[in-house]
Amino acid sequence: MNLIKTINLKKTYITGKDITTDALKGITLEIDTKEFLAIAGPSGSGKTSLLNILSALDMPTSGKVLFENKDITEKDINQLADFRLNKIGFVFQSYNLINTLTAFENVEYIMLLQGRPTAERKDKAEAILKRVGLGNYLNRFPNEMSGGQQQRVAVARAIAAEPKVIIADEPTANLDSKTAGLLMDLMLELNEEKGITFIFSTHDPMIMKKAKRIIKLKDGLIEK
């Protein structure tokens, strides 16, 4: 079943007076529910620009993004914020955890924003952290955990929101190869068990090997 469809996406950045950069030059693709998809390509190929638009963090210069057959490029600011909160989970290269909150509180916070009851938040946050192997780290702060542990908290936070899709921008970039492999195995298990769609941007051969489909970008276009 089709989850996301893009139609002739273009993105141009204005970086100075009369200086423009065409990051995306016409991207048309379809992504199905439950995919485990890697968007690969060298730096400057347009990977991050494409992910930012798919997740409604940015808007295209032209073209459309259909999410469950609805055009998200036509939503207003409040609708986009609601869309990101309830439909998209994010895993960033730099983890993006809140340093003043424990692992448990970081995971619980996304559900607090969604307005879920206290008991549900607490039960679910604990269960998810146990699921990602951090049952003994509930009360640790980010600076008390390794990079791999912090990224597992980020994954737990992302799935706690029960999103349709998790967008992961270079999620293994700051991890050693063993930790990165374990993290990818965890996300693959979550994809298969819970049916969450995962979309990665990467130039890591290990991620590309584990992906079920690869879309290769070069100079803002999909390589044929």
Backbone as ProteinMPNN parsed JSONL, in Angstrom:
{"seq_chain_A": "MNLIKTINLKKTYITGKDITTDALKGITLEIDTKEFLAIAGPSGSGKTSLLNILSALDMPTSGKVLFENKDITEKDINQLADFRLNKIGFVFQSYNLINTLTAFENVEYIMLLQGRPTAERKDKAEAILKRVGLGNYLNRFPNEMSGGQQQRVAVARAIAAEPKVIIADEPTANLDSKTAGLLMDLMLELNEEKGITFIFSTHDPMIMKKAKRIIKLKDGLIEK", "coords_chain_A": {"N_chain_A": [[0.838, -1.191, 0.0], [0.53, 2.181, -0.863], [2.259, 4.704, 0.839], [3.7, 7.151, 0.845], [4.055, 9.545, -1.699], [5.907, 11.301, -4.046], [5.877, 14.034, -6.3], [7.572, 15.235, -8.876], [9.441, 16.763, -7.28], [11.134, 19.705, -6.417], [13.819, 21.61, -5.111], [15.183, 24.623, -4.329], [17.764, 26.526, -3.014], [18.438, 29.77, -1.836], [21.384, 31.279, -1.436], [22.727, 33.611, -1.286], [23.094, 36.922, -2.654], [21.635, 36.67, -5.693], [22.649, 34.096, -5.841], [22.047, 30.792, -6.261], [21.2, 27.435, -5.313], [20.464, 24.352, -6.594], [19.098, 21.889, -4.997], [17.352, 19.694, -5.177], [16.116, 18.307, -8.153], [13.812, 17.466, -9.371], [12.211, 15.134, -8.229], [10.548, 12.174, -8.31], [8.86, 9.705, -6.695], [7.711, 6.657, -5.084], [6.751, 5.389, -1.953], [6.118, 2.603, -0.063], [3.91, 1.387, 2.561], [5.425, -0.044, 5.431], [7.965, -0.276, 4.393], [11.573, -0.607, 4.341], [13.774, 1.424, 3.831], [16.558, 2.836, 2.136], [17.964, 5.933, 1.376], [20.446, 6.787, -0.603], [23.67, 8.223, -1.299], [26.32, 10.506, -2.25], [27.756, 13.234, -0.254], [25.986, 16.26, -0.641], [24.246, 15.339, -2.539], [21.561, 15.603, -2.183], [20.174, 14.212, -0.26], [19.499, 14.866, 2.49], [17.924, 17.134, 2.079], [15.767, 15.984, 0.729], [14.751, 14.224, 2.714], [14.006, 16.1, 4.672], [11.882, 17.361, 3.413], [10.103, 15.241, 2.961], [9.385, 14.744, 5.573], [8.102, 17.02, 6.312], [9.558, 19.032, 7.521], [10.588, 20.922, 5.962], [9.626, 22.735, 3.014], [8.971, 22.045, -0.452], [10.347, 23.809, -3.308], [8.917, 23.562, -5.597], [6.464, 21.167, -6.777], [4.908, 18.178, -5.341], [4.041, 16.498, -2.245], [2.538, 13.635, -1.35], [0.956, 12.193, 1.346], [-0.408, 9.376, 2.562], [-2.236, 9.772, 0.539], [-2.881, 12.45, 0.794], [-2.12, 15.836, 0.217], [0.58, 17.153, 1.662], [1.9, 19.491, 1.288], [0.1, 21.491, 1.149], [-0.789, 22.084, 3.635], [-1.27, 24.167, 6.578], [0.848, 25.97, 8.978], [0.21, 25.092, 11.62], [-1.155, 22.717, 11.098], [0.898, 21.256, 9.917], [2.671, 20.986, 12.066], [1.153, 19.34, 13.735], [0.951, 17.136, 12.073], [3.656, 16.276, 11.945], [4.042, 15.61, 14.637], [2.321, 13.449, 15.076], [2.496, 11.654, 12.949], [5.127, 11.27, 12.103], [8.246, 9.946, 13.064], [11.414, 10.834, 14.372], [14.868, 10.26, 13.931], [17.929, 11.432, 14.599], [21.245, 12.18, 13.412], [22.777, 13.429, 15.377], [21.524, 12.688, 17.68], [19.846, 14.46, 19.33], [18.606, 14.563, 21.869], [16.998, 15.723, 24.898], [18.983, 17.246, 27.113], [18.595, 17.765, 29.812], [16.73, 16.014, 30.66], [15.96, 12.678, 31.756], [16.564, 9.391, 30.282], [14.123, 8.003, 30.366], [12.35, 10.213, 30.688], [12.812, 11.617, 28.31], [11.708, 9.889, 26.425], [9.096, 9.741, 27.353], [8.261, 12.355, 26.992], [7.485, 12.961, 24.323], [5.038, 11.699, 24.168], [3.664, 13.105, 26.088], [3.393, 15.551, 24.785], [1.599, 14.723, 22.884], [-0.632, 14.483, 24.388], [-1.304, 12.242, 25.897], [-2.562, 10.039, 28.507], [-1.219, 10.015, 31.896], [-0.606, 7.494, 33.125], [-0.521, 5.763, 30.916], [1.605, 6.887, 29.488], [3.777, 6.452, 31.227], [3.874, 3.637, 31.547], [4.273, 2.857, 28.912], [6.655, 4.166, 28.114], [8.55, 2.956, 29.793], [8.308, 0.274, 28.946], [9.087, 0.426, 26.25], [11.732, 1.339, 26.41], [12.878, -0.845, 27.69], [12.508, -2.649, 25.651], [14.343, -1.765, 23.728], [16.656, -2.433, 24.938], [17.441, -0.934, 27.147], [16.558, -1.087, 29.756], [17.792, -0.831, 32.221], [18.609, 1.732, 32.304], [16.859, 3.777, 32.688], [16.792, 6.067, 34.315], [19.03, 7.47, 33.634], [20.868, 10.277, 32.484], [21.411, 11.88, 29.267], [24.197, 12.572, 29.056], [25.332, 10.663, 30.569], [25.404, 8.375, 29.194], [26.52, 6.199, 26.531], [27.242, 6.907, 23.012], [25.87, 5.045, 21.397], [23.905, 4.139, 23.169], [22.486, 6.526, 23.605], [21.475, 6.884, 21.044], [19.758, 4.74, 20.908], [17.873, 5.527, 22.793], [16.843, 7.649, 21.34], [15.639, 6.249, 19.24], [13.729, 4.824, 20.695], [12.183, 6.972, 21.637], [11.203, 7.873, 19.19], [9.555, 5.715, 18.295], [7.72, 5.635, 20.333], [5.809, 7.523, 19.835], [4.153, 6.294, 18.085], [4.361, 6.477, 15.192], [3.64, 6.667, 11.625], [5.795, 6.527, 9.992], [9.338, 6.398, 10.342], [11.872, 8.676, 10.128], [15.216, 8.717, 9.453], [18.141, 10.357, 9.618], [21.23, 9.809, 8.567], [21.753, 7.901, 10.76], [23.727, 6.305, 11.93], [26.091, 7.622, 11.857], [27.724, 8.685, 13.905], [28.552, 6.503, 15.318], [30.397, 3.546, 16.318], [31.301, 0.706, 14.254], [30.307, -1.789, 15.192], [28.333, -1.069, 17.102], [26.697, 0.412, 15.429], [25.782, -1.579, 13.691], [24.268, -3.176, 15.467], [22.279, -1.341, 16.147], [21.006, -0.977, 13.679], [20.019, -3.563, 13.297], [18.163, -3.643, 15.379], [16.325, -1.666, 14.512], [15.439, -2.855, 12.17], [14.138, -5.092, 13.227], [12.039, -3.795, 14.569], [10.73, -2.69, 12.403], [9.798, -5.02, 11.148], [8.272, -6.232, 13.168], [6.42, -4.294, 14.092], [5.564, -3.014, 11.838], [6.366, -0.482, 11.101], [7.273, 2.034, 8.845], [10.514, 2.673, 7.682], [12.774, 5.177, 6.761], [15.895, 5.914, 5.631], [18.658, 8.185, 5.358], [21.84, 7.883, 3.929], [25.359, 7.14, 3.512], [26.547, 4.922, 4.214], [27.83, 1.762, 3.716], [27.044, -0.504, 5.194], [24.436, 0.052, 6.119], [23.152, 0.231, 3.67], [23.379, -2.394, 2.841], [21.699, -3.712, 4.614], [19.263, -2.559, 4.079], [16.039, -2.895, 2.521], [15.326, -1.811, 0.182], [16.926, 0.441, -2.049], [17.333, 3.804, -2.862], [19.114, 5.715, -5.007], [20.687, 8.808, -4.998], [21.988, 11.458, -6.975], [23.433, 14.49, -7.515], [20.971, 15.787, -7.032], [19.058, 14.278, -8.33], [17.327, 11.164, -9.003], [19.218, 8.329, -9.492], [19.154, 6.301, -12.298]], "CA_chain_A": [[0.0, 0.0, 0.0], [1.311, 3.408, -1.012], [2.227, 5.6, 1.993], [4.196, 8.46, 0.431], [4.336, 9.716, -3.126], [6.357, 12.642, -4.412], [5.663, 14.339, -7.721], [8.448, 16.261, -9.455], [9.911, 17.639, -6.211], [12.308, 20.534, -6.663], [14.177, 22.471, -3.995], [16.254, 25.569, -4.636], [18.156, 27.377, -1.896], [19.083, 31.036, -2.161], [22.455, 31.38, -0.441], [23.311, 34.951, -1.333], [22.497, 37.728, -3.711], [21.681, 36.04, -7.016], [23.321, 32.792, -5.797], [21.072, 29.743, -5.975], [21.662, 26.048, -5.363], [19.373, 23.42, -6.863], [19.369, 20.677, -4.221], [16.526, 18.645, -5.782], [15.857, 18.789, -9.514], [12.655, 16.786, -9.945], [12.197, 13.792, -7.632], [9.263, 11.481, -8.294], [9.036, 8.349, -6.158], [6.646, 6.103, -4.257], [7.23, 4.61, -0.813], [5.001, 1.818, 0.459], [3.837, 1.08, 3.981], [6.283, -1.104, 5.953], [9.266, -0.343, 3.718], [12.825, -0.374, 5.064], [14.309, 2.052, 2.627], [17.72, 3.717, 2.261], [18.232, 6.93, 0.351], [21.904, 6.806, -0.576], [24.326, 9.14, -2.222], [27.408, 11.28, -1.64], [27.41, 14.54, 0.297], [25.564, 17.196, -1.673], [23.383, 14.693, -3.54], [20.169, 15.988, -1.935], [19.538, 13.272, 0.67], [18.89, 15.546, 3.636], [16.842, 17.987, 1.559], [14.619, 15.124, 0.44], [14.172, 13.778, 3.989], [13.357, 17.241, 5.326], [10.611, 17.622, 2.74], [9.22, 14.099, 3.238], [8.931, 14.817, 6.967], [7.454, 18.327, 6.491], [10.412, 20.01, 8.189], [10.822, 21.945, 4.947], [8.695, 22.662, 1.896], [9.656, 22.113, -1.744], [10.16, 25.004, -4.129], [7.772, 23.161, -6.425], [6.172, 19.741, -6.678], [3.977, 17.771, -4.295], [4.262, 15.312, -1.413], [1.282, 13.027, -0.909], [1.102, 11.272, 2.472], [-1.719, 8.719, 2.638], [-3.034, 10.401, -0.535], [-3.196, 13.847, 1.091], [-1.011, 16.708, -0.134], [1.023, 17.852, 2.873], [2.431, 20.813, 0.926], [-0.994, 22.456, 1.224], [-1.164, 22.282, 5.038], [-0.726, 25.37, 7.207], [1.896, 25.717, 9.971], [-0.329, 24.292, 12.725], [-1.436, 21.374, 10.58], [2.185, 20.586, 9.711], [3.183, 20.622, 13.39], [0.35, 18.199, 14.161], [1.359, 16.031, 11.197], [4.965, 15.784, 12.391], [3.903, 15.046, 15.972], [1.531, 12.218, 15.108], [2.744, 10.756, 11.809], [6.544, 11.114, 11.793], [9.241, 9.807, 14.115], [12.703, 11.325, 13.895], [16.124, 9.814, 14.54], [18.932, 12.312, 14.012], [22.654, 11.828, 13.544], [23.316, 13.985, 16.622], [20.636, 12.188, 18.741], [18.836, 15.488, 19.641], [17.906, 14.339, 23.129], [16.972, 16.87, 25.807], [20.042, 16.872, 28.063], [18.146, 17.916, 31.205], [15.753, 14.965, 30.938], [16.479, 11.313, 31.746], [16.132, 8.572, 29.145], [12.677, 7.799, 30.545], [11.626, 11.471, 30.452], [12.916, 11.935, 26.89], [10.731, 9.055, 25.709], [7.754, 10.12, 27.817], [7.927, 13.73, 26.601], [6.764, 13.001, 23.043], [3.658, 11.29, 24.454], [3.081, 14.242, 26.801], [2.996, 16.507, 23.742], [0.426, 14.166, 22.206], [-1.762, 14.541, 25.297], [-1.684, 10.918, 26.393], [-2.7, 9.969, 29.971], [0.02, 9.784, 32.641], [-0.34, 6.059, 33.313], [-0.134, 5.206, 29.619], [2.944, 7.382, 29.164], [4.79, 5.826, 32.084], [3.96, 2.217, 31.211], [4.806, 2.674, 27.557], [8.055, 4.604, 28.077], [9.363, 1.905, 30.418], [8.28, -0.923, 28.103], [9.855, 0.656, 25.022], [13.156, 1.389, 26.754], [13.28, -2.234, 27.901], [12.533, -3.292, 24.323], [15.566, -1.392, 23.003], [17.806, -2.86, 25.721], [17.863, 0.105, 28.098], [15.749, -1.189, 30.961], [18.57, -0.426, 33.4], [19.11, 3.092, 32.081], [15.703, 4.672, 32.664], [17.038, 7.324, 35.031], [20.295, 8.064, 33.21], [20.813, 11.444, 31.606], [22.175, 11.628, 28.038], [25.65, 12.659, 29.228], [25.758, 9.492, 31.332], [25.258, 7.232, 28.3], [27.356, 6.176, 25.33], [26.549, 7.341, 21.805], [24.927, 4.009, 20.98], [22.768, 4.15, 24.096], [21.697, 7.72, 23.317], [20.729, 6.687, 19.793], [18.666, 3.828, 21.232], [16.838, 6.367, 23.408], [16.218, 8.393, 20.243], [14.752, 5.311, 18.54], [12.599, 4.582, 21.6], [11.344, 8.174, 21.587], [10.523, 7.924, 17.893], [8.481, 4.722, 18.18], [6.714, 5.892, 21.37], [4.751, 8.355, 19.249], [3.388, 5.437, 17.172], [4.287, 7.138, 13.888], [3.517, 5.844, 10.427], [7.119, 6.401, 9.383], [10.473, 6.97, 11.058], [12.868, 9.28, 9.248], [16.512, 8.643, 10.132], [19.156, 11.044, 8.818], [22.575, 9.336, 8.929], [21.624, 7.54, 12.181], [24.887, 5.58, 12.452], [27.294, 8.393, 11.505], [28.582, 8.935, 15.071], [28.681, 5.255, 16.068], [31.35, 2.569, 15.793], [30.645, -0.227, 13.328], [29.555, -2.81, 15.924], [27.137, -0.422, 17.658], [25.841, 0.767, 14.292], [25.137, -2.804, 13.223], [23.249, -3.555, 16.442], [21.185, -0.383, 16.031], [20.268, -1.29, 12.456], [19.276, -4.806, 13.543], [17.022, -3.265, 16.216], [15.33, -0.967, 13.704], [14.861, -3.844, 11.255], [13.177, -5.871, 14.024], [10.863, -2.948, 14.801], [10.049, -2.614, 11.108], [9.11, -6.279, 10.862], [7.309, -6.548, 14.229], [5.395, -3.266, 14.264], [5.135, -2.513, 10.542], [6.721, 0.926, 10.915], [8.107, 2.337, 7.687], [11.77, 3.361, 7.994], [13.468, 5.801, 5.635], [17.21, 6.373, 6.06], [19.628, 8.744, 4.427], [23.112, 7.291, 4.326], [26.362, 6.689, 2.547], [27.156, 3.804, 4.937], [27.57, 0.496, 3.006], [26.364, -1.448, 6.076], [23.003, 0.349, 6.077], [22.66, -0.126, 2.333], [23.295, -3.852, 2.782], [20.548, -4.149, 5.407], [18.032, -1.979, 3.523], [15.29, -3.765, 1.611], [15.324, -1.099, -1.103], [17.835, 1.585, -2.058], [17.168, 4.838, -3.878], [20.389, 6.418, -5.095], [20.612, 10.178, -5.49], [23.212, 12.107, -7.447], [23.188, 15.852, -8.029], [19.568, 16.175, -6.928], [18.205, 13.437, -9.156], [17.407, 9.727, -8.752], [19.995, 7.607, -10.49], [18.409, 5.191, -12.924]], "C_chain_A": [[0.879, 1.249, 0.0], [1.14, 4.314, 0.21], [2.602, 7.021, 1.587], [4.43, 8.457, -1.073], [4.791, 11.148, -3.35], [6.212, 12.827, -5.918], [6.534, 15.525, -8.115], [8.93, 17.281, -8.418], [11.162, 18.401, -6.635], [12.545, 21.414, -5.439], [15.384, 23.314, -4.384], [16.508, 26.437, -3.417], [18.799, 28.651, -2.433], [20.105, 31.323, -1.073], [23.138, 32.738, -0.428], [22.65, 35.717, -2.458], [22.744, 37.07, -5.062], [22.459, 34.722, -7.04], [22.291, 31.743, -5.393], [21.724, 28.373, -6.099], [20.454, 25.148, -5.55], [19.676, 22.093, -6.183], [18.601, 19.473, -4.77], [16.031, 19.162, -7.13], [14.694, 18.069, -10.199], [12.597, 15.339, -9.489], [10.761, 13.26, -7.609], [9.503, 10.059, -7.798], [7.825, 7.946, -5.337], [7.273, 5.24, -3.17], [6.027, 3.905, -0.194], [5.058, 1.688, 1.978], [4.741, -0.11, 4.301], [7.613, -1.239, 5.224], [10.409, -0.1, 4.696], [13.793, 0.128, 4.009], [15.505, 2.947, 2.934], [17.764, 4.67, 1.071], [19.73, 7.207, 0.418], [22.449, 7.802, -1.589], [25.406, 9.918, -1.514], [26.902, 12.576, -1.026], [27.063, 15.488, -0.84], [24.643, 16.609, -2.726], [21.913, 15.052, -3.365], [19.45, 15.12, -0.928], [18.794, 13.987, 1.794], [17.758, 16.462, 3.195], [15.587, 17.168, 1.298], [13.959, 14.654, 1.737], [13.434, 14.905, 4.694], [12.003, 17.553, 4.707], [9.624, 16.481, 2.995], [8.625, 14.186, 4.638], [8.29, 16.154, 7.315], [8.246, 19.27, 7.395], [10.724, 21.175, 7.252], [9.806, 21.727, 3.833], [9.47, 22.722, 0.576], [9.447, 23.468, -2.416], [9.014, 24.785, -5.1], [7.618, 21.652, -6.338], [5.266, 19.441, -5.488], [4.5, 16.576, -3.506], [2.894, 14.825, -0.949], [1.592, 12.02, 0.192], [-0.269, 10.686, 2.74], [-2.715, 9.442, 1.727], [-3.468, 11.83, -0.238], [-1.949, 14.7, 0.88], [-0.571, 17.511, 1.087], [1.587, 19.236, 2.552], [1.355, 21.892, 0.975], [-1.431, 22.748, 2.664], [-0.584, 23.587, 5.576], [0.248, 24.979, 8.32], [1.4, 24.827, 11.114], [-0.626, 22.859, 12.301], [-0.155, 20.582, 10.372], [2.794, 20.146, 11.037], [2.453, 19.389, 13.922], [0.725, 16.952, 13.359], [2.68, 15.428, 11.669], [4.862, 15.078, 13.749], [3.281, 13.655, 15.95], [1.837, 11.208, 13.999], [4.211, 10.4, 11.6], [7.357, 10.932, 13.068], [10.595, 10.19, 13.556], [13.849, 10.681, 14.674], [17.234, 10.587, 13.834], [20.347, 11.788, 14.277], [23.228, 12.267, 14.887], [22.429, 13.684, 17.835], [19.512, 13.166, 19.1], [17.989, 15.154, 20.864], [17.925, 15.623, 23.951], [17.883, 16.53, 26.987], [19.609, 16.952, 29.529], [17.084, 16.891, 31.586], [16.435, 13.605, 30.919], [16.012, 10.591, 30.475], [14.617, 8.36, 29.183], [11.899, 9.064, 30.19], [11.697, 11.898, 28.984], [11.883, 11.152, 26.08], [9.309, 9.463, 26.083], [7.312, 11.457, 27.224], [7.132, 13.799, 25.301], [5.306, 12.625, 23.252], [2.925, 12.364, 25.257], [2.588, 15.292, 25.804], [1.743, 16.04, 22.999], [-0.814, 14.149, 23.094], [-2.212, 13.199, 25.836], [-1.721, 10.89, 27.92], [-1.387, 9.573, 30.653], [0.362, 8.302, 32.746], [0.121, 5.41, 32.015], [1.292, 5.624, 29.257], [4.01, 6.61, 29.928], [4.971, 4.348, 31.738], [4.645, 2.015, 29.864], [6.273, 3.065, 27.474], [8.969, 3.525, 28.663], [9.44, 0.679, 29.527], [9.141, -0.748, 26.851], [11.346, 0.705, 25.314], [13.685, -0.009, 27.067], [13.42, -2.944, 26.559], [13.814, -2.975, 23.557], [16.829, -1.66, 23.847], [18.304, -1.863, 26.741], [17.031, 0.085, 29.379], [16.464, -0.761, 32.227], [19.076, 1.006, 33.314], [17.995, 4.136, 32.116], [16.008, 6.045, 33.253], [18.394, 7.953, 34.709], [20.027, 9.292, 32.337], [21.674, 11.172, 30.373], [23.687, 11.64, 28.231], [26.216, 11.525, 30.087], [25.673, 8.219, 30.495], [26.208, 7.344, 27.113], [26.546, 6.666, 24.125], [25.518, 6.322, 21.333], [23.696, 3.957, 21.866], [21.876, 5.366, 23.855], [20.874, 7.532, 22.04], [19.59, 5.693, 20.001], [17.526, 4.572, 21.946], [16.1, 7.145, 22.313], [15.256, 7.505, 19.451], [13.518, 5.021, 19.397], [11.637, 5.764, 21.589], [10.55, 8.229, 20.291], [9.356, 6.943, 17.824], [7.394, 4.933, 19.229], [5.545, 6.699, 20.832], [3.827, 7.569, 18.321], [3.238, 6.087, 15.795], [4.04, 6.145, 12.767], [4.887, 5.559, 9.821], [8.16, 7.017, 10.311], [11.509, 7.416, 10.036], [14.19, 9.318, 10.012], [17.597, 9.214, 9.222], [20.542, 10.663, 9.325], [22.623, 8.847, 10.387], [22.847, 6.851, 12.774], [26.18, 6.38, 12.3], [28.253, 8.57, 12.674], [28.837, 7.678, 15.899], [29.774, 4.376, 15.474], [30.589, 1.481, 15.044], [29.815, -1.295, 14.05], [28.253, -2.236, 16.469], [26.16, -0.066, 16.548], [25.092, -0.454, 13.771], [24.028, -3.262, 14.148], [22.032, -2.638, 16.36], [20.342, -0.679, 14.795], [19.451, -2.568, 12.615], [18.03, -4.521, 14.377], [15.936, -2.604, 15.372], [14.675, -1.906, 12.691], [13.837, -4.711, 11.988], [11.889, -5.079, 14.254], [10.044, -2.785, 13.521], [9.214, -3.87, 10.868], [8.031, -6.592, 11.892], [6.13, -5.577, 14.24], [4.908, -2.671, 12.943], [5.417, -1.033, 10.322], [7.586, 1.063, 9.677], [9.35, 3.095, 8.159], [12.378, 3.912, 6.715], [14.774, 6.39, 6.167], [17.866, 7.204, 4.966], [20.99, 8.255, 4.883], [24.097, 7.245, 3.165], [27.149, 5.531, 3.166], [26.821, 2.489, 4.226], [26.81, -0.518, 3.862], [24.858, -1.212, 6.068], [22.428, -0.062, 4.722], [22.496, -1.637, 2.188], [22.057, -4.359, 3.507], [19.212, -3.62, 4.864], [17.362, -2.959, 2.566], [15.135, -3.129, 0.233], [16.229, 0.116, -0.977], [17.455, 2.521, -3.196], [18.456, 5.654, -3.884], [20.179, 7.795, -5.716], [21.986, 10.635, -5.963], [22.84, 13.44, -8.048], [21.706, 16.204, -8.082], [18.593, 15.383, -7.76], [18.354, 11.974, -8.744], [18.202, 9.079, -9.881], [19.186, 6.428, -11.027], [19.257, 3.931, -12.95]], "O_chain_A": [[1.84, 1.354, 0.762], [0.017, 4.656, 0.578], [1.912, 7.978, 1.939], [4.938, 7.488, -1.638], [4.144, 12.093, -2.9], [6.403, 11.894, -6.698], [6.267, 16.665, -7.737], [8.845, 18.49, -8.632], [12.12, 17.819, -7.144], [11.602, 21.898, -4.814], [16.449, 22.798, -4.72], [15.579, 27.016, -2.852], [19.601, 28.611, -3.366], [19.743, 31.579, 0.076], [24.042, 32.97, 0.375], [21.752, 35.209, -3.129], [23.881, 36.93, -5.514], [22.884, 34.269, -8.103], [21.731, 31.807, -4.298], [22.661, 28.174, -6.872], [19.521, 25.183, -4.748], [20.416, 21.268, -6.718], [19.133, 18.365, -4.823], [15.583, 20.304, -7.243], [14.591, 18.054, -11.425], [12.895, 14.425, -10.257], [9.882, 13.834, -6.965], [10.257, 9.301, -8.407], [7.015, 8.786, -4.944], [8.197, 4.467, -3.423], [5.037, 4.545, 0.157], [6.111, 1.856, 2.594], [4.812, -1.068, 3.531], [8.322, -2.226, 5.422], [10.232, 0.529, 5.739], [14.524, -0.641, 3.384], [15.47, 3.728, 3.884], [17.62, 4.263, -0.082], [20.219, 7.793, 1.384], [21.801, 8.164, -2.571], [25.409, 9.984, -0.285], [25.757, 12.971, -1.248], [27.743, 15.525, -1.866], [24.292, 17.283, -3.694], [21.106, 14.841, -4.27], [18.241, 15.263, -0.745], [17.609, 13.743, 2.021], [16.736, 16.553, 3.875], [14.477, 17.602, 1.606], [12.733, 14.684, 1.848], [12.358, 14.692, 5.253], [11.08, 17.967, 5.408], [8.439, 16.728, 3.221], [7.495, 13.754, 4.865], [7.967, 16.404, 8.476], [7.681, 20.2, 7.97], [11.078, 22.268, 7.693], [9.202, 20.659, 3.73], [10.508, 23.378, 0.497], [8.485, 24.178, -2.123], [8.241, 25.699, -5.39], [8.52, 20.946, -5.886], [4.904, 20.338, -4.726], [5.279, 15.764, -4.004], [2.184, 15.534, -0.235], [2.392, 11.105, -0.002], [-1.196, 11.411, 3.103], [-3.864, 9.687, 2.094], [-4.328, 12.372, -0.933], [-0.856, 14.333, 1.31], [-1.262, 18.44, 1.503], [1.736, 20.066, 3.45], [1.661, 23.078, 0.857], [-2.33, 23.558, 2.892], [0.451, 24.06, 5.106], [0.452, 23.793, 8.578], [2.103, 23.906, 11.527], [-0.38, 21.911, 13.048], [-0.12, 19.377, 10.619], [3.368, 19.06, 11.128], [3.077, 18.496, 14.495], [0.804, 15.851, 13.906], [2.805, 14.208, 11.778], [5.523, 14.065, 13.976], [3.676, 12.784, 16.725], [1.474, 10.038, 14.108], [4.525, 9.37, 11.002], [7.181, 11.673, 14.035], [10.895, 9.906, 12.396], [13.809, 10.572, 15.899], [17.454, 10.425, 12.633], [20.593, 11.056, 15.236], [24.061, 11.572, 15.47], [22.552, 14.324, 18.879], [18.351, 12.764, 19.171], [16.79, 15.433, 20.889], [18.76, 16.501, 23.73], [17.581, 15.628, 27.768], [20.188, 16.286, 30.387], [16.591, 16.901, 32.714], [17.38, 13.393, 30.158], [15.193, 11.099, 29.71], [13.925, 8.516, 28.177], [10.901, 8.997, 29.473], [10.744, 12.481, 28.467], [11.262, 11.691, 25.164], [8.426, 9.521, 25.227], [6.123, 11.667, 26.98], [6.206, 14.602, 25.184], [4.425, 13.171, 22.587], [1.71, 12.519, 25.127], [1.502, 15.85, 25.962], [0.936, 16.85, 22.545], [-1.913, 13.843, 22.629], [-3.378, 13.033, 26.195], [-0.989, 11.64, 28.565], [-0.553, 8.885, 30.065], [1.497, 7.904, 32.484], [1.047, 4.6, 32.017], [2.084, 4.812, 28.78], [5.011, 6.172, 29.36], [6.1, 3.865, 31.648], [5.48, 1.126, 29.699], [7.059, 2.37, 26.831], [10.024, 3.219, 28.106], [10.513, 0.099, 29.363], [9.844, -1.673, 26.444], [12.144, 0.169, 24.545], [14.83, -0.321, 26.738], [14.337, -3.74, 26.359], [14.318, -3.82, 22.818], [17.918, -1.187, 23.522], [19.46, -1.928, 27.161], [16.825, 1.123, 30.008], [15.822, -0.371, 33.203], [19.871, 1.444, 34.145], [18.172, 5.252, 31.628], [15.537, 7.063, 32.747], [18.855, 8.851, 35.415], [19.075, 9.324, 31.558], [22.569, 10.329, 30.419], [24.392, 10.82, 27.643], [27.425, 11.441, 30.303], [25.847, 7.117, 31.013], [26.641, 8.435, 26.741], [25.328, 6.819, 24.203], [24.421, 6.692, 20.917], [22.581, 3.755, 21.386], [20.651, 5.255, 23.894], [19.724, 7.965, 21.963], [18.559, 5.794, 19.336], [16.353, 4.276, 21.722], [14.877, 7.281, 22.358], [14.185, 7.955, 19.042], [12.399, 4.978, 18.887], [10.42, 5.581, 21.538], [9.372, 8.586, 20.288], [8.279, 7.299, 17.345], [6.268, 4.469, 19.05], [4.42, 6.572, 21.316], [2.836, 8.106, 17.826], [2.124, 6.231, 15.29], [4.209, 4.937, 12.937], [5.116, 4.508, 9.223], [7.904, 8.02, 10.977], [11.959, 6.636, 9.196], [14.265, 9.892, 11.098], [17.928, 8.631, 8.19], [20.979, 11.13, 10.377], [23.445, 9.327, 11.168], [22.996, 6.812, 13.995], [27.259, 5.861, 12.587], [29.467, 8.604, 12.473], [29.284, 7.765, 17.043], [30.05, 4.445, 14.276], [29.373, 1.354, 15.186], [28.741, -1.666, 13.577], [27.192, -2.842, 16.319], [24.948, -0.222, 16.701], [23.907, -0.371, 13.448], [22.968, -3.687, 13.689], [20.894, -3.092, 16.485], [19.113, -0.637, 14.852], [18.324, -2.653, 12.127], [16.966, -5.084, 14.12], [14.759, -2.941, 15.501], [13.49, -1.766, 12.39], [12.786, -5.03, 11.433], [10.789, -5.621, 14.148], [8.814, -2.747, 13.561], [8.063, -3.788, 10.438], [6.99, -7.151, 11.547], [4.98, -5.991, 14.383], [3.945, -1.905, 12.929], [4.797, -0.396, 9.471], [8.527, 0.294, 9.483], [9.249, 4.042, 8.939], [12.485, 3.207, 5.712], [14.763, 7.256, 7.042], [17.652, 6.954, 3.78], [21.271, 8.213, 6.08], [23.714, 7.303, 1.997], [28.248, 5.197, 2.724], [25.648, 2.128, 4.137], [26.023, -1.305, 3.336], [24.083, -2.166, 6.016], [21.342, -0.637, 4.65], [21.589, -2.107, 1.501], [21.432, -5.325, 3.069], [18.156, -4.178, 5.161], [18.026, -3.747, 1.892], [14.851, -3.81, -0.752], [16.289, 0.746, 0.079], [17.279, 2.096, -4.338], [18.837, 6.22, -2.86], [19.589, 7.94, -6.786], [23.012, 10.239, -5.411], [22.033, 13.516, -8.975], [21.236, 16.828, -9.033], [17.429, 15.762, -7.888], [19.386, 11.584, -8.197], [17.901, 9.259, -11.061], [18.607, 5.66, -10.26], [18.806, 2.893, -13.437]]}, "name": "protein", "num_of_chains": 1, "seq": "MNLIKTINLKKTYITGKDITTDALKGITLEIDTKEFLAIAGPSGSGKTSLLNILSALDMPTSGKVLFENKDITEKDINQLADFRLNKIGFVFQSYNLINTLTAFENVEYIMLLQGRPTAERKDKAEAILKRVGLGNYLNRFPNEMSGGQQQRVAVARAIAAEPKVIIADEPTANLDSKTAGLLMDLMLELNEEKGITFIFSTHDPMIMKKAKRIIKLKDGLIEK"}
